[in-house]
mmCIF file of C-alpha atoms in Angstrom:
data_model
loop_
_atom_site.group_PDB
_atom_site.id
_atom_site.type_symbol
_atom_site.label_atom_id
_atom_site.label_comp_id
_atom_site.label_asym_id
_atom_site.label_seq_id
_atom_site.Cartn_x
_atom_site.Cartn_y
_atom_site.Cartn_z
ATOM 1 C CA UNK I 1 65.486 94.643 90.926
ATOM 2 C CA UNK I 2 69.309 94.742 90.601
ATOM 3 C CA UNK I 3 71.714 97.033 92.293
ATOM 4 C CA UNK I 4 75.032 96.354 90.556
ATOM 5 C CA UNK I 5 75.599 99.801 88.855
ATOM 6 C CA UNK I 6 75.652 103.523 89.756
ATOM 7 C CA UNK I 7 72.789 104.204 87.599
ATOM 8 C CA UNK I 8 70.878 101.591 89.296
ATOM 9 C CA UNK I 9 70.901 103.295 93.099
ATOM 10 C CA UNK I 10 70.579 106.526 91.503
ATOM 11 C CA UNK I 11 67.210 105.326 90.327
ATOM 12 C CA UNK I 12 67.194 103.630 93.725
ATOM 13 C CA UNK I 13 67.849 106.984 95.422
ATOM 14 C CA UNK I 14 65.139 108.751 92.540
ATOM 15 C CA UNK I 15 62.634 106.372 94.546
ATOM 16 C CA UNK I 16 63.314 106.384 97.865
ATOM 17 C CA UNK I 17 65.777 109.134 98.758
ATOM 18 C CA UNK I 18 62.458 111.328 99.565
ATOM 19 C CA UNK I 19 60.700 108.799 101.399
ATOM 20 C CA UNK I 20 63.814 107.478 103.088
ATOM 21 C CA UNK I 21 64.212 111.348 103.989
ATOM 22 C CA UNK I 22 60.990 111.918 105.560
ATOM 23 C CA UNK I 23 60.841 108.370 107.777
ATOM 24 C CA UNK I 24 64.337 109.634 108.826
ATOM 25 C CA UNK I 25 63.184 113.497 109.454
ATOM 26 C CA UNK I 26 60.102 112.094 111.188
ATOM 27 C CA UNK I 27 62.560 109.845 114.021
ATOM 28 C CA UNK I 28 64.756 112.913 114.104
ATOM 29 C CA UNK I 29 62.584 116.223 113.906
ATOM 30 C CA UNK I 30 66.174 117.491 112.914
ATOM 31 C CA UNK I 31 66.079 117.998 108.593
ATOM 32 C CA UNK I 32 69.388 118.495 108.376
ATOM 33 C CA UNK I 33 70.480 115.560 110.448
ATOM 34 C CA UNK I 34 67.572 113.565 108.393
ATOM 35 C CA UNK I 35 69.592 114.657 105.269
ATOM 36 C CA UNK I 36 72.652 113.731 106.931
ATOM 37 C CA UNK I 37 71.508 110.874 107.774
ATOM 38 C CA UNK I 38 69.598 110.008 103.950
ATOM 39 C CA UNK I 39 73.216 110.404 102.826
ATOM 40 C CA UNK I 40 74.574 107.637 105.058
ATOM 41 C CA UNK I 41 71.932 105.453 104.077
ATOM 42 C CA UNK I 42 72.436 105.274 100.508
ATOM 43 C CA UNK I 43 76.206 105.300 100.896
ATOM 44 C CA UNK I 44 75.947 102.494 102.905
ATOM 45 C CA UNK I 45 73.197 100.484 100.943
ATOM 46 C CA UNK I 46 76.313 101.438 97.926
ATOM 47 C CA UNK I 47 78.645 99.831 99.925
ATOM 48 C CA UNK I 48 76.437 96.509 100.710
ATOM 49 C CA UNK I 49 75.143 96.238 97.467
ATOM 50 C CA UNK I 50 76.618 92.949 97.462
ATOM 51 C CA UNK I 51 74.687 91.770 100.255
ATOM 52 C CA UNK I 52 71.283 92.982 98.652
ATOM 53 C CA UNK I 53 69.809 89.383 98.108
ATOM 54 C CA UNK I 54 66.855 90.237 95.948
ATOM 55 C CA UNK I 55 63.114 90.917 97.267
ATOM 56 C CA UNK I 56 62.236 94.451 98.677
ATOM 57 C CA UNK I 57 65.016 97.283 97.602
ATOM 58 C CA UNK I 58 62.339 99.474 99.923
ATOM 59 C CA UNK I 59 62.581 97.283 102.937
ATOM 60 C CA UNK I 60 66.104 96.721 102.832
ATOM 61 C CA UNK I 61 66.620 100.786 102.452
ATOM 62 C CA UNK I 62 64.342 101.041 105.420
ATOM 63 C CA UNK I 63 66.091 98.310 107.932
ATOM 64 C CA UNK I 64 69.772 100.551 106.713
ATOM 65 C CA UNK I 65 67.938 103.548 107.723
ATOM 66 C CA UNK I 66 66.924 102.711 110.927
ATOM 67 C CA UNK I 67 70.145 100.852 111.563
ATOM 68 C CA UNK I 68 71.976 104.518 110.076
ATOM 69 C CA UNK I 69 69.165 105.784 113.084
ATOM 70 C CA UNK I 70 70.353 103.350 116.085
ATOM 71 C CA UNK I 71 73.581 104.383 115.400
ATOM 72 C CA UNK I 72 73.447 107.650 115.833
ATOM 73 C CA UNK I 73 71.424 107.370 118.675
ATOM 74 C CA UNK I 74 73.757 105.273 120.260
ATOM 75 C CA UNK I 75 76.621 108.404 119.244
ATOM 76 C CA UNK I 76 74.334 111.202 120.468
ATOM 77 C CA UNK I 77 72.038 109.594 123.368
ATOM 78 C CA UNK I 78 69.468 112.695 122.541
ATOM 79 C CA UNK I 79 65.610 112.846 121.174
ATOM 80 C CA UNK I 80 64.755 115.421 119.742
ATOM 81 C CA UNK I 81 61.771 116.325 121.760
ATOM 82 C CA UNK I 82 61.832 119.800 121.573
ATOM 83 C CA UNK I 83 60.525 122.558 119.789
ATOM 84 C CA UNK I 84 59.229 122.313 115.627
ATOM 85 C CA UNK I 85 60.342 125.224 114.186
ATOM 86 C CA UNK I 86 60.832 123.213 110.879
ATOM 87 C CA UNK I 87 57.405 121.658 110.622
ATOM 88 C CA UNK I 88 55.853 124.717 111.636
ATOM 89 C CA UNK I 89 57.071 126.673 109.321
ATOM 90 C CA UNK I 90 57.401 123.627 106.270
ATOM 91 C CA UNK I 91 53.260 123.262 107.092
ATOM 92 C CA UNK I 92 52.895 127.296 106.948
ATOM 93 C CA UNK I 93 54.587 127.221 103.809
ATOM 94 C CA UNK I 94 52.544 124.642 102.289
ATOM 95 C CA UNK I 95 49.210 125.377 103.203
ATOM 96 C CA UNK I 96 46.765 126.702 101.093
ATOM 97 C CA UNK I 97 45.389 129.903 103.084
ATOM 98 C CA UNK I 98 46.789 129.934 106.496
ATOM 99 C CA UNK I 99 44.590 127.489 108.348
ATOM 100 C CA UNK I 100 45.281 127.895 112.484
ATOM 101 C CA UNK I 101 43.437 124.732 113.911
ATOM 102 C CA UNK I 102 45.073 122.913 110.403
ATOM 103 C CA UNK I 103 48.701 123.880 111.790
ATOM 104 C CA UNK I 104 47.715 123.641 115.317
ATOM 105 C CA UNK I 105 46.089 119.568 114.684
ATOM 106 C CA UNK I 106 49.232 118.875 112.715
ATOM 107 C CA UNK I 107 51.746 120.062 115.127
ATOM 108 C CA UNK I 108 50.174 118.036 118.115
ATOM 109 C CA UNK I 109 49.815 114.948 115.762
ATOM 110 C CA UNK I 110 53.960 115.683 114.982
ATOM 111 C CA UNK I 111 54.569 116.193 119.312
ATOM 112 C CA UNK I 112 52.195 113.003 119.965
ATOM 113 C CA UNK I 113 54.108 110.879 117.777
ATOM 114 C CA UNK I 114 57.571 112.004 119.239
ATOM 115 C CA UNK I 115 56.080 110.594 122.518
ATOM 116 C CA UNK I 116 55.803 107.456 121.412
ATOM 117 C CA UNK I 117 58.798 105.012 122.088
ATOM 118 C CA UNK I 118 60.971 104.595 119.152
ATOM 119 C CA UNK I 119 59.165 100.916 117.730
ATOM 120 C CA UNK I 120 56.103 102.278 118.267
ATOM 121 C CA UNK I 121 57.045 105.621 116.687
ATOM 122 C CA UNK I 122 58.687 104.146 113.327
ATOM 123 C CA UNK I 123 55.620 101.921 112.884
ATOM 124 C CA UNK I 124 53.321 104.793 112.919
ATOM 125 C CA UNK I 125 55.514 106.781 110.570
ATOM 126 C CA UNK I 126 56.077 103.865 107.992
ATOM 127 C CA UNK I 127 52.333 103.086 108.384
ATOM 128 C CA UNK I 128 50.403 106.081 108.135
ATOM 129 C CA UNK I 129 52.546 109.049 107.391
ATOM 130 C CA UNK I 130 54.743 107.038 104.489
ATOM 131 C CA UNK I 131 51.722 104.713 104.206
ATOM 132 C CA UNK I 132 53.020 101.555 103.590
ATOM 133 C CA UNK I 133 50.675 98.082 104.045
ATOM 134 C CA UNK I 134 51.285 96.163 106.947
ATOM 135 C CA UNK I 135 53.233 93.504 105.057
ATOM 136 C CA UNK I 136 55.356 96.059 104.023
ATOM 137 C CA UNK I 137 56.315 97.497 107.461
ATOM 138 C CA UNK I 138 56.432 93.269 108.653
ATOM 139 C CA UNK I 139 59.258 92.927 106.490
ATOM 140 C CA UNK I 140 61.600 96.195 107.276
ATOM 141 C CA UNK I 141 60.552 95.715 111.255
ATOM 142 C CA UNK I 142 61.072 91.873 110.613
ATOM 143 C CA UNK I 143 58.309 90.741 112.569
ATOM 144 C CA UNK I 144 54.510 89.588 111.700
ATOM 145 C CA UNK I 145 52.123 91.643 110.007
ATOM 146 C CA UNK I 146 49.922 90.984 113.067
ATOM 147 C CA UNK I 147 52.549 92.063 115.545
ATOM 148 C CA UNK I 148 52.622 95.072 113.635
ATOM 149 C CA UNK I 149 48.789 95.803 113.540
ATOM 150 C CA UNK I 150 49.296 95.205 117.515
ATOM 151 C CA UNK I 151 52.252 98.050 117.709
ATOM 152 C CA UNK I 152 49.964 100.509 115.363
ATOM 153 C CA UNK I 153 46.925 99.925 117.657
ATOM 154 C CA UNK I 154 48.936 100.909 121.162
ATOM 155 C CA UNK I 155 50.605 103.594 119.218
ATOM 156 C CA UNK I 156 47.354 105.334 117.882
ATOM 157 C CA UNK I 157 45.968 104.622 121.525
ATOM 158 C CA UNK I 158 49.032 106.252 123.366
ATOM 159 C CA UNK I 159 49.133 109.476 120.947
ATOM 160 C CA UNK I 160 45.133 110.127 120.929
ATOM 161 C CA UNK I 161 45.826 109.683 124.516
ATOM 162 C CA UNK I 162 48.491 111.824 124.618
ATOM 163 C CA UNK I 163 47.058 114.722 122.386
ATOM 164 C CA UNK I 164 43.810 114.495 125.097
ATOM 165 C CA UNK I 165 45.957 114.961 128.147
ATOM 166 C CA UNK I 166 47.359 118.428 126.545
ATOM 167 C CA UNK I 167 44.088 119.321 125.566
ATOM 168 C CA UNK I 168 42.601 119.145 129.273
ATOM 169 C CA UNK I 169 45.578 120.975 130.149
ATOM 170 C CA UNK I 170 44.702 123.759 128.519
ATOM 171 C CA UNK X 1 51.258 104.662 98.256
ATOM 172 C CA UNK X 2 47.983 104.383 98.370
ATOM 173 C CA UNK X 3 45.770 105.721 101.386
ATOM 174 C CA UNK X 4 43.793 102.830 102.539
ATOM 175 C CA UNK X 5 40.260 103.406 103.267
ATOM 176 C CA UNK X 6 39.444 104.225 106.793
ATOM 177 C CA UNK X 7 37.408 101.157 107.054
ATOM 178 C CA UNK X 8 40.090 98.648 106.004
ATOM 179 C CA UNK X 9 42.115 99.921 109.093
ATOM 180 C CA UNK X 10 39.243 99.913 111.613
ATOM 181 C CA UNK X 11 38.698 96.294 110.741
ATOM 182 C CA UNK X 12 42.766 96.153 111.364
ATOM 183 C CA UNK X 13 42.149 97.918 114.399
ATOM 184 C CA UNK X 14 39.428 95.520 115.767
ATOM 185 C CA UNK X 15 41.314 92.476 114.454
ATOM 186 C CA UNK X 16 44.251 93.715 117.327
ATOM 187 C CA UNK X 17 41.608 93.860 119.598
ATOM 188 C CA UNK X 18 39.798 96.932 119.585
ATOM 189 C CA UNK X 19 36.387 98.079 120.267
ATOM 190 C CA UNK X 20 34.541 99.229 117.152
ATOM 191 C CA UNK X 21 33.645 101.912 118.710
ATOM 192 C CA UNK X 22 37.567 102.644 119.341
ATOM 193 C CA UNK X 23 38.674 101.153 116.141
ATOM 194 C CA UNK X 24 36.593 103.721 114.222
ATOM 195 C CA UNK X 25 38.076 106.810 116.625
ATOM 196 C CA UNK X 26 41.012 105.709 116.281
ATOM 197 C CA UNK X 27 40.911 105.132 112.074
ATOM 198 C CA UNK X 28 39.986 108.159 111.476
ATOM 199 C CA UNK X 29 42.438 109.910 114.127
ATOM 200 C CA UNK X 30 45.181 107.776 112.158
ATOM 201 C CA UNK X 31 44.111 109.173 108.802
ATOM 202 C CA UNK X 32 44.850 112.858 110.178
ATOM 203 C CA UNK X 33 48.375 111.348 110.577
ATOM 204 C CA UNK X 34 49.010 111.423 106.162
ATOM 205 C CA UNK X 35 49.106 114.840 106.375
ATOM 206 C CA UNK X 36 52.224 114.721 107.954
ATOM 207 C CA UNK X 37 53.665 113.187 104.921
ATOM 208 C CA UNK X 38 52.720 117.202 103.277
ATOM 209 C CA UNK X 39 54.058 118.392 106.480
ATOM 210 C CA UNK X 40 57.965 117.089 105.970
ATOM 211 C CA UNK X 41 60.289 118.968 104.703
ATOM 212 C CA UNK X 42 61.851 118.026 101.263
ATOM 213 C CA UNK X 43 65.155 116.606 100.691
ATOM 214 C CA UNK X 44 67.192 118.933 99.231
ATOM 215 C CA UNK X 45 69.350 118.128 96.461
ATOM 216 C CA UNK X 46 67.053 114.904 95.471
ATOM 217 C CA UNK X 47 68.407 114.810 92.599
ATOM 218 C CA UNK X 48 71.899 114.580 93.073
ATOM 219 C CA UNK X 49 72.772 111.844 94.971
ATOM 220 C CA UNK X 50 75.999 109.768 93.136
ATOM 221 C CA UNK X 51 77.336 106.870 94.546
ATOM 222 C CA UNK X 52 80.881 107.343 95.435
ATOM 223 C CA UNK X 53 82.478 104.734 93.372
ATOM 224 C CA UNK X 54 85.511 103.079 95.542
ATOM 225 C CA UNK X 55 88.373 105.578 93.923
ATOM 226 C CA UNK X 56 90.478 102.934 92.344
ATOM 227 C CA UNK X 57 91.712 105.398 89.729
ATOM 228 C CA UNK X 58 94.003 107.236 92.006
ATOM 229 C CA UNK X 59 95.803 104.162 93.150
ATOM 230 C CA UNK X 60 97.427 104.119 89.174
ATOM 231 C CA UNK X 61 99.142 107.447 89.507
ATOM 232 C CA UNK X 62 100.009 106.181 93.040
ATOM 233 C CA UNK X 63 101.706 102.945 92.275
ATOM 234 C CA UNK X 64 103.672 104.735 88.860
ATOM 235 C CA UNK X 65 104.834 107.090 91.257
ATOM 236 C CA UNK X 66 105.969 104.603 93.498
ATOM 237 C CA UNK X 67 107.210 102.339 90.582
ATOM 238 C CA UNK X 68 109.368 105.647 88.684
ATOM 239 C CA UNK X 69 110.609 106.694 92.138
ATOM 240 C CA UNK X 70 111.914 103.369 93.204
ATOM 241 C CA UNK X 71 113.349 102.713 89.450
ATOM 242 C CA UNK X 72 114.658 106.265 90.106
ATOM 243 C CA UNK X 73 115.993 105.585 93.469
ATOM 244 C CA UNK X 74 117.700 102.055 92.071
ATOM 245 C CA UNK X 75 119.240 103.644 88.867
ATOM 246 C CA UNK X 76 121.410 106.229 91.446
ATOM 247 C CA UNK X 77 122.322 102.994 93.827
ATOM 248 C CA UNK X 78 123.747 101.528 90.768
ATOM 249 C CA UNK X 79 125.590 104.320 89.358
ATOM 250 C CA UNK X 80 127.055 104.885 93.224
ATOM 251 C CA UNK X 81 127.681 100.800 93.083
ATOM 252 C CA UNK X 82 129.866 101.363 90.049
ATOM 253 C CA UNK X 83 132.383 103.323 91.766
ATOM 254 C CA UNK X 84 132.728 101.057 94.380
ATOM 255 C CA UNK X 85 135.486 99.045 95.583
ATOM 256 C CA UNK X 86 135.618 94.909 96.597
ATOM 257 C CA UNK X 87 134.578 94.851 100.153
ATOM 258 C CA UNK X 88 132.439 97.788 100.043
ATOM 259 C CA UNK X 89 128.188 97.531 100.697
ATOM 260 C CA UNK X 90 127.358 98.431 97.052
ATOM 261 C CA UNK X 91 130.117 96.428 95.324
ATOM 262 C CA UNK X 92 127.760 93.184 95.548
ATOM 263 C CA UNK X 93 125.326 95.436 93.533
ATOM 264 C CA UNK X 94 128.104 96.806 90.865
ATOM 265 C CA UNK X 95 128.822 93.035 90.482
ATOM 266 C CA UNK X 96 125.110 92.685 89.631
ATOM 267 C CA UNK X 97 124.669 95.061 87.465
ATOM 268 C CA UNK X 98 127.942 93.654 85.407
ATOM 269 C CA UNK X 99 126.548 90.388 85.105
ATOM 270 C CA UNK X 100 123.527 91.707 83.372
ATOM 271 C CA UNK X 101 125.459 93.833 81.183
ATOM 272 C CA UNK X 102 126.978 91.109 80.411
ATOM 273 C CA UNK X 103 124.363 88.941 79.401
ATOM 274 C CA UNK X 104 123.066 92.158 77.401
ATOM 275 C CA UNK X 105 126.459 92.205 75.451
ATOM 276 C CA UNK X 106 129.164 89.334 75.587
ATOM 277 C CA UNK X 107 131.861 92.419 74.606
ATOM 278 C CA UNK X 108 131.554 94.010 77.678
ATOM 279 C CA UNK X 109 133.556 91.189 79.139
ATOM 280 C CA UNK X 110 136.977 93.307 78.238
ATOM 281 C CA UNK X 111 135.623 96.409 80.642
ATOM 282 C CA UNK X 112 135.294 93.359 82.929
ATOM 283 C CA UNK X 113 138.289 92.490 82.766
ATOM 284 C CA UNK X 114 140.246 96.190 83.192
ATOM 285 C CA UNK X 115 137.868 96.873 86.332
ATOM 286 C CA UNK X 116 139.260 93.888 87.662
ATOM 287 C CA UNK X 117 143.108 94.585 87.169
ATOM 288 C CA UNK X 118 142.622 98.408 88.056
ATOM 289 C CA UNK X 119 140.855 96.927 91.661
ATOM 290 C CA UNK X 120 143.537 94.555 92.472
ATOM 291 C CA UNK X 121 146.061 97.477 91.895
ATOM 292 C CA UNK X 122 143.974 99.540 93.916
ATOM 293 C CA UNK X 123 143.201 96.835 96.462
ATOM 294 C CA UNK X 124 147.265 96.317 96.669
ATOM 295 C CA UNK X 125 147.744 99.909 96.990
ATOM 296 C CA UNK X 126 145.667 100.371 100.035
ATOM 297 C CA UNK X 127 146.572 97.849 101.389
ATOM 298 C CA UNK X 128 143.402 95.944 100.673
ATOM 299 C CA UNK X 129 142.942 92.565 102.242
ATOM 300 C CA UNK X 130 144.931 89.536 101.078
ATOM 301 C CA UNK X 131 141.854 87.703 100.901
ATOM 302 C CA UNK X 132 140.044 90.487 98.567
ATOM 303 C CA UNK X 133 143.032 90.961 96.278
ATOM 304 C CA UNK X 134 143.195 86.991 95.708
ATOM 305 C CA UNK X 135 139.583 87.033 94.952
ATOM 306 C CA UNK X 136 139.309 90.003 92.699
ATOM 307 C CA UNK X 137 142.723 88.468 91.423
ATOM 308 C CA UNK X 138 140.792 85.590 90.507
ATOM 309 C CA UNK X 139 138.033 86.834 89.290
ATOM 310 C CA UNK X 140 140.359 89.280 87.073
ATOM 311 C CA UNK X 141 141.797 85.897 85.460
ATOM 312 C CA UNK X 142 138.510 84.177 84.698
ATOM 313 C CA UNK X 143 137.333 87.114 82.782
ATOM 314 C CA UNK X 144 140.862 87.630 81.186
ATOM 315 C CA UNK X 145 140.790 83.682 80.056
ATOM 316 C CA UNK X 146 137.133 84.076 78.877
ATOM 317 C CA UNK X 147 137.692 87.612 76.801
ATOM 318 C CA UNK X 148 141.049 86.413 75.329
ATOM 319 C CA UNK X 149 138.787 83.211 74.110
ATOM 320 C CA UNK X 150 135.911 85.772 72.527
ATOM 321 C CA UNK X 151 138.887 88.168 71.081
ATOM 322 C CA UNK X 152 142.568 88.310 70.590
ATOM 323 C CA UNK X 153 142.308 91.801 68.754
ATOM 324 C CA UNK X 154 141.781 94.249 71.823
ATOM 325 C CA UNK X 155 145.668 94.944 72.883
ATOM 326 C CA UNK X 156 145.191 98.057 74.245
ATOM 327 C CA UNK X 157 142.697 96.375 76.909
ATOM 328 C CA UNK X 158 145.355 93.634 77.411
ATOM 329 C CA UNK X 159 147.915 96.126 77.424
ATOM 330 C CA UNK X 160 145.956 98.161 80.169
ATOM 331 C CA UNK X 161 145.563 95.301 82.527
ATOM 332 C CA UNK X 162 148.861 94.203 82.235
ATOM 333 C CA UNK X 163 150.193 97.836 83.199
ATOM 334 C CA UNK X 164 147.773 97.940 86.111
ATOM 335 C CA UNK X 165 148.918 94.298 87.265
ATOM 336 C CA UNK X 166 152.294 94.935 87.002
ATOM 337 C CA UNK X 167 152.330 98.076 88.974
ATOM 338 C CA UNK X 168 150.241 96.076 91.687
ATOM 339 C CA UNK X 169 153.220 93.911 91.860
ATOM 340 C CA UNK X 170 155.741 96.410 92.129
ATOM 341 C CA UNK X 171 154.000 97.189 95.186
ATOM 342 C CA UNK X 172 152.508 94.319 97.132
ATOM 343 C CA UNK X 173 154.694 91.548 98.741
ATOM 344 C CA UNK X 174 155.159 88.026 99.854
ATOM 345 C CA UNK X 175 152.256 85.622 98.500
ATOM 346 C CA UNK X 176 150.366 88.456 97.116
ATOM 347 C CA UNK X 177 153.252 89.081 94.620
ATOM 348 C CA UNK X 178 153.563 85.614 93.584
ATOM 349 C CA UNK X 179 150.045 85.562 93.154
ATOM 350 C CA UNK X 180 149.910 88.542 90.589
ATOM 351 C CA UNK X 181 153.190 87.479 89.067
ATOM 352 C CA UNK X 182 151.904 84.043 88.303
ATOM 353 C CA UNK X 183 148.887 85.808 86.942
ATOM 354 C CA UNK X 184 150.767 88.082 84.563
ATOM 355 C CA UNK X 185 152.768 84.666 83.260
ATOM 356 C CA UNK X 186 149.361 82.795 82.834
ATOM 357 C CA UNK X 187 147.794 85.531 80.742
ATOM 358 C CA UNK X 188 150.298 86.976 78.593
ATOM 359 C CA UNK X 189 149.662 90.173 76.763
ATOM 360 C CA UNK X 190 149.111 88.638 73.223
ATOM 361 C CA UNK X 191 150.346 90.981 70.606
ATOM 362 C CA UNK X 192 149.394 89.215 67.360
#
């Protein structure tokens, strides 16, 4: 894949502005700072087109984005571990027939994953919410496919954990 | 993306080191997690994403600008220059200018030549520095020599340094009237 022309990262953005999007709304919880945020990445991927070097345009996007991410962490010095408003209402929206234990799994799936550490978190977002193989997520985390099957395994363990503790709160 | 079967990732699972019996918990807990992907919100404006294209174009308009307005700015300096006087800042530019007017058109020489005899009378009458008046005197001769050799037919140009000269004379003194005397006897007013 080349990415010398407009046309080619706006078929670039076509692809992976949504998923880009969602990986960044999922670190975030914010949608307008994930837009924000979508923005930056492609302008800078624009700007470093140069330094594309072939192989995955999706990884490459991905390692921008969470650079795009560290940064503004490193600005703000804030999770966003509050309230979901947005995905409450984006799931309500979307659901076909208003489902209450639907909503009410999703939204403690959405809190347990915004417990995790950040590593853990973006490899359980890339993984199983944007779906990608393991090879995939190896090569934007650059690391080992088997490192990352390690990272999903304590992640899954830590949020089912998580999501229990509530539970027996209740 | 395709959703890999929950038994693919148990076997994952178990390759990292987990039970079965926690591998297969934890598969299918993990393939609750898609649904998030339903669950984001959507990117608004998908569509419309440009990249911003370095803006080079602007810099043209920029650097005409800059190019008419210094032109601009030099054409007044030397328009000033010509009005000014040996010794002054601009007159090293009005000397400039003159020389490529003069490449431009040899004939321009005999205008040369009368700025020079008007400055030394000028120079003389303001009491202008010997030094200046013997230089522009100079200078006033070498063109004089040089536009006599191109033409012999311009009197009235002759005529008009001569005048000028002459009344320099009248008033300077010492040296500086020798100087512009001998001048006047080198380069005679040729009436032919």
């Amino acid at each position: 894949m080349t990415l010398d022309s407009p046309e080619d990262f706006e078929r670039l953005y076509a692809r992976y502005g949504q998923p880009i999007y969602r990986f960044l709304y999922w670190q975030t919880r914010d949608p307008q700072l994930a837009q924000d945020l979508t923005s930056t990445v492609f302008e800078r991927s624009w700007r470093a087109r140069r330094s594309f070097g072939g192989g995955s345009a999706q990884a490459w996007l991905y390692r921008i984005a969470r650079n795009a991410l560290v940064d503004h962490w490193r600005k703000k010095k804030e999770l966003y571990l509050e309230d979901m408003p947005a995905v409450t209402a984006t799931l309500e929206a979307q659901a076909d027939g208003y489902d209450f234990d639907k909503e009410q799994e999703l939204g403690e799936m959405a809190q347990a994953l915004h417990q995790l550490p950040d590593h853990l978190k973006t490899v359980v977002v890339l993984r199983f919410i944007e779906e990608l193989p393991a090879a995939a997520v190896a090569d934007i985390l650059q690391t080992t496919a088997g490192n990352v099957r390690i990272m999903q395994l304590r992640a899954l363990r830590k949020m089912r954990q998580w999501i229990e503790e509530q539970r027996d709160q209740r | 993306m395709k959703r890999r079967p929950a038994a693919e990732l148990k076997q994952e699972l178990q390759d990292a080191g987990a039970a079965p019996k926690d591998a297969a918990k934890l598969s299918q807990f993990a393939s609750g997690l898609s649904r998030l992907q339903a669950g984001s919100p959507k990117l608004v404006g998908s569509a419309q994403w440009r990249p911003r294209r370095r803006a080079t174009w602007p810099l043209v308009p920029t650097v005409a600008l800059a190019g008419v307005g210094g032109l601009f700015a030099g054409l007044i300096l030397v328009a000033l220059a010509q009005t000014s006087f040996p010794g002054s800042l601009l007159y090293p530019l009005k000397r400039t200018s003159e020389a490529v007017a003069l490449q431009a058109q040899p004939d321009f020489r005999g205008v040369l030549m009368m700025r020079r005899a008007q400055e030394v009378r000028e120079l003389v009458g303001h009491n202008g520095s010997p030094d200046l008046v013997a230089s522009t005197l100079h200078d006033y001769a070498s063109d004089a020599v040089a536009y006599k050799a191109q033409t012999t037919q311009n009197y009235a140009a002759f005529r008009y340094c001569q005048a000028n000269l002459q009344q320099a004379e009248s008033q300077a003194s010492g040296q500086e009237r020798q100087q512009i005397a001998s001048t006047l006897a080198d380069i005679p007013v040729d009436t032919n």
